[in-house]
Amino acid sequence: ARDEARRILALCKGDGLRAFEMVHAQLSVLILRSQVLLSLSGIVITVTGFSGRAIAETSALARCSIVAGIATVLAGGLVIVAGVLRIAWATEQIVDDPLETVVRAIRVRDRKSWYLGVGAALFSAGFALYVLAIAQLLAAAGRP
């Protein structure tokens, strides 16, 4: 984090405010991506409300897949909400030393990035399980 902060400050010609704003903009990207994943999670939950019962009645595999899928999607959403969307004001990182301020902001960004990665991995796994359940429903539709 310290090396990156030095490079950012050098890029900004020593302007601590510009360097801080650069990292702050990256935090905004994390928030936006988190919101996209939460929106997709909402769609999965909504579709489950409409067709979950039909999917679950298809087979034991479909039933287990949809339950595991929705639980894993929910877990991913909870990780994102608790880890990325939890409020931590960027200005709380400001100290008298511009380098230390940028280092602290980078550490917050990196921590939130990690949580987004974990949440995205959980969402992806849950979504894959969910799609497996839907595939079971579609495969059963062709059977007598």
JSON list of C-alpha atoms in Angstrom, two decimals, residues 29-112:
[
{"chain": "A", "resi": 29, "resn": "VAL", "atom": "CA", "xyz": [-16.26, 1.82, -8.45]},
{"chain": "A", "resi": 30, "resn": "LEU", "atom": "CA", "xyz": [-16.44, -0.82, -5.71]},
{"chain": "A", "resi": 31, "resn": "ILE", "atom": "CA", "xyz": [-19.78, 0.56, -4.54]},
{"chain": "A", "resi": 32, "resn": "LEU", "atom": "CA", "xyz": [-21.17, 0.55, -8.08]},
{"chain": "A", "resi": 33, "resn": "ARG", "atom": "CA", "xyz": [-20.10, -3.05, -8.70]},
{"chain": "A", "resi": 34, "resn": "SER", "atom": "CA", "xyz": [-21.54, -4.08, -5.36]},
{"chain": "A", "resi": 35, "resn": "GLN", "atom": "CA", "xyz": [-24.87, -2.53, -6.29]},
{"chain": "A", "resi": 36, "resn": "VAL", "atom": "CA", "xyz": [-24.89, -4.44, -9.59]},
{"chain": "A", "resi": 37, "resn": "LEU", "atom": "CA", "xyz": [-24.35, -7.76, -7.80]},
{"chain": "A", "resi": 38, "resn": "LEU", "atom": "CA", "xyz": [-27.04, -6.94, -5.26]},
{"chain": "A", "resi": 39, "resn": "SER", "atom": "CA", "xyz": [-29.45, -6.09, -8.10]},
{"chain": "A", "resi": 40, "resn": "LEU", "atom": "CA", "xyz": [-28.72, -9.42, -9.76]},
{"chain": "A", "resi": 41, "resn": "SER", "atom": "CA", "xyz": [-29.26, -11.14, -6.41]},
{"chain": "A", "resi": 42, "resn": "GLY", "atom": "CA", "xyz": [-32.63, -9.45, -6.18]},
{"chain": "A", "resi": 43, "resn": "ILE", "atom": "CA", "xyz": [-33.57, -10.81, -9.59]},
{"chain": "A", "resi": 44, "resn": "VAL", "atom": "CA", "xyz": [-32.61, -14.34, -8.53]},
{"chain": "A", "resi": 45, "resn": "ILE", "atom": "CA", "xyz": [-34.74, -14.03, -5.40]},
{"chain": "A", "resi": 46, "resn": "THR", "atom": "CA", "xyz": [-37.68, -12.61, -7.36]},
{"chain": "A", "resi": 47, "resn": "VAL", "atom": "CA", "xyz": [-37.58, -15.36, -9.97]},
{"chain": "A", "resi": 48, "resn": "THR", "atom": "CA", "xyz": [-37.43, -17.93, -7.18]},
{"chain": "A", "resi": 49, "resn": "GLY", "atom": "CA", "xyz": [-40.60, -16.45, -5.74]},
{"chain": "A", "resi": 50, "resn": "PHE", "atom": "CA", "xyz": [-42.40, -17.00, -9.03]},
{"chain": "A", "resi": 51, "resn": "SER", "atom": "CA", "xyz": [-41.00, -20.33, -10.20]},
{"chain": "A", "resi": 52, "resn": "GLY", "atom": "CA", "xyz": [-39.13, -21.80, -7.23]},
{"chain": "A", "resi": 53, "resn": "ARG", "atom": "CA", "xyz": [-41.86, -24.25, -6.36]},
{"chain": "A", "resi": 54, "resn": "ALA", "atom": "CA", "xyz": [-42.08, -25.60, -9.92]},
{"chain": "A", "resi": 55, "resn": "ILE", "atom": "CA", "xyz": [-38.30, -25.98, -10.02]},
{"chain": "A", "resi": 56, "resn": "ALA", "atom": "CA", "xyz": [-38.18, -27.67, -6.62]},
{"chain": "A", "resi": 57, "resn": "GLU", "atom": "CA", "xyz": [-40.87, -30.17, -7.63]},
{"chain": "A", "resi": 58, "resn": "THR", "atom": "CA", "xyz": [-38.82, -31.29, -10.63]},
{"chain": "A", "resi": 59, "resn": "SER", "atom": "CA", "xyz": [-36.34, -33.55, -8.82]},
{"chain": "A", "resi": 60, "resn": "ALA", "atom": "CA", "xyz": [-34.27, -33.94, -5.68]},
{"chain": "A", "resi": 61, "resn": "LEU", "atom": "CA", "xyz": [-31.26, -32.50, -7.53]},
{"chain": "A", "resi": 62, "resn": "ALA", "atom": "CA", "xyz": [-33.27, -29.46, -8.62]},
{"chain": "A", "resi": 63, "resn": "ARG", "atom": "CA", "xyz": [-34.61, -28.98, -5.10]},
{"chain": "A", "resi": 64, "resn": "CYS", "atom": "CA", "xyz": [-31.14, -29.17, -3.52]},
{"chain": "A", "resi": 65, "resn": "SER", "atom": "CA", "xyz": [-29.65, -26.96, -6.23]},
{"chain": "A", "resi": 66, "resn": "ILE", "atom": "CA", "xyz": [-32.21, -24.20, -5.89]},
{"chain": "A", "resi": 67, "resn": "VAL", "atom": "CA", "xyz": [-32.03, -24.18, -2.09]},
{"chain": "A", "resi": 68, "resn": "ALA", "atom": "CA", "xyz": [-28.22, -24.22, -2.07]},
{"chain": "A", "resi": 69, "resn": "GLY", "atom": "CA", "xyz": [-28.11, -21.67, -4.88]},
{"chain": "A", "resi": 70, "resn": "ILE", "atom": "CA", "xyz": [-30.42, -19.17, -3.24]},
{"chain": "A", "resi": 71, "resn": "ALA", "atom": "CA", "xyz": [-28.63, -19.58, 0.12]},
{"chain": "A", "resi": 72, "resn": "THR", "atom": "CA", "xyz": [-25.24, -19.02, -1.51]},
{"chain": "A", "resi": 73, "resn": "VAL", "atom": "CA", "xyz": [-26.48, -15.97, -3.43]},
{"chain": "A", "resi": 74, "resn": "LEU", "atom": "CA", "xyz": [-27.84, -14.62, -0.15]},
{"chain": "A", "resi": 75, "resn": "ALA", "atom": "CA", "xyz": [-24.49, -15.26, 1.57]},
{"chain": "A", "resi": 76, "resn": "GLY", "atom": "CA", "xyz": [-22.71, -13.36, -1.21]},
{"chain": "A", "resi": 77, "resn": "GLY", "atom": "CA", "xyz": [-25.09, -10.45, -0.80]},
{"chain": "A", "resi": 78, "resn": "LEU", "atom": "CA", "xyz": [-24.56, -10.37, 2.94]},
{"chain": "A", "resi": 79, "resn": "VAL", "atom": "CA", "xyz": [-20.78, -10.34, 2.51]},
{"chain": "A", "resi": 80, "resn": "ILE", "atom": "CA", "xyz": [-21.08, -7.43, 0.08]},
{"chain": "A", "resi": 81, "resn": "VAL", "atom": "CA", "xyz": [-23.41, -5.45, 2.33]},
{"chain": "A", "resi": 82, "resn": "ALA", "atom": "CA", "xyz": [-21.34, -6.04, 5.46]},
{"chain": "A", "resi": 83, "resn": "GLY", "atom": "CA", "xyz": [-17.93, -5.69, 3.85]},
{"chain": "A", "resi": 84, "resn": "VAL", "atom": "CA", "xyz": [-18.27, -3.24, 0.99]},
{"chain": "A", "resi": 85, "resn": "LEU", "atom": "CA", "xyz": [-21.38, -1.17, 1.60]},
{"chain": "A", "resi": 86, "resn": "ARG", "atom": "CA", "xyz": [-20.74, -0.69, 5.31]},
{"chain": "A", "resi": 87, "resn": "ILE", "atom": "CA", "xyz": [-20.22, 3.02, 5.80]},
{"chain": "A", "resi": 88, "resn": "ALA", "atom": "CA", "xyz": [-16.67, 4.10, 6.47]},
{"chain": "A", "resi": 89, "resn": "TRP", "atom": "CA", "xyz": [-16.16, 7.71, 5.50]},
{"chain": "A", "resi": 90, "resn": "ALA", "atom": "CA", "xyz": [-13.09, 8.31, 3.39]},
{"chain": "A", "resi": 91, "resn": "THR", "atom": "CA", "xyz": [-12.41, 11.49, 5.34]},
{"chain": "A", "resi": 92, "resn": "GLU", "atom": "CA", "xyz": [-11.87, 9.38, 8.47]},
{"chain": "A", "resi": 93, "resn": "GLN", "atom": "CA", "xyz": [-8.58, 8.33, 6.86]},
{"chain": "A", "resi": 94, "resn": "ILE", "atom": "CA", "xyz": [-7.21, 11.86, 6.62]},
{"chain": "A", "resi": 95, "resn": "VAL", "atom": "CA", "xyz": [-4.18, 12.57, 8.78]},
{"chain": "A", "resi": 96, "resn": "ASP", "atom": "CA", "xyz": [-1.57, 15.34, 8.61]},
{"chain": "A", "resi": 97, "resn": "ASP", "atom": "CA", "xyz": [0.81, 13.35, 6.40]},
{"chain": "A", "resi": 98, "resn": "PRO", "atom": "CA", "xyz": [-0.52, 13.09, 2.80]},
{"chain": "A", "resi": 99, "resn": "LEU", "atom": "CA", "xyz": [1.39, 9.84, 2.18]},
{"chain": "A", "resi": 100, "resn": "GLU", "atom": "CA", "xyz": [-0.09, 8.20, 5.27]},
{"chain": "A", "resi": 101, "resn": "THR", "atom": "CA", "xyz": [-3.55, 9.47, 4.29]},
{"chain": "A", "resi": 102, "resn": "VAL", "atom": "CA", "xyz": [-3.30, 7.82, 0.88]},
{"chain": "A", "resi": 103, "resn": "VAL", "atom": "CA", "xyz": [-1.88, 4.62, 2.42]},
{"chain": "A", "resi": 104, "resn": "ARG", "atom": "CA", "xyz": [-4.82, 4.42, 4.81]},
{"chain": "A", "resi": 105, "resn": "ALA", "atom": "CA", "xyz": [-7.32, 5.02, 1.98]},
{"chain": "A", "resi": 106, "resn": "ILE", "atom": "CA", "xyz": [-5.65, 2.31, -0.12]},
{"chain": "A", "resi": 107, "resn": "ARG", "atom": "CA", "xyz": [-5.95, -0.14, 2.77]},
{"chain": "A", "resi": 108, "resn": "VAL", "atom": "CA", "xyz": [-9.67, 0.58, 3.04]},
{"chain": "A", "resi": 109, "resn": "ARG", "atom": "CA", "xyz": [-10.02, 0.13, -0.73]},
{"chain": "A", "resi": 110, "resn": "ASP", "atom": "CA", "xyz": [-8.11, -3.15, -0.64]},
{"chain": "A", "resi": 111, "resn": "ARG", "atom": "CA", "xyz": [-10.20, -4.49, 2.24]},
{"chain": "A", "resi": 112, "resn": "LYS", "atom": "CA", "xyz": [-13.43, -3.59, 0.46]}
]
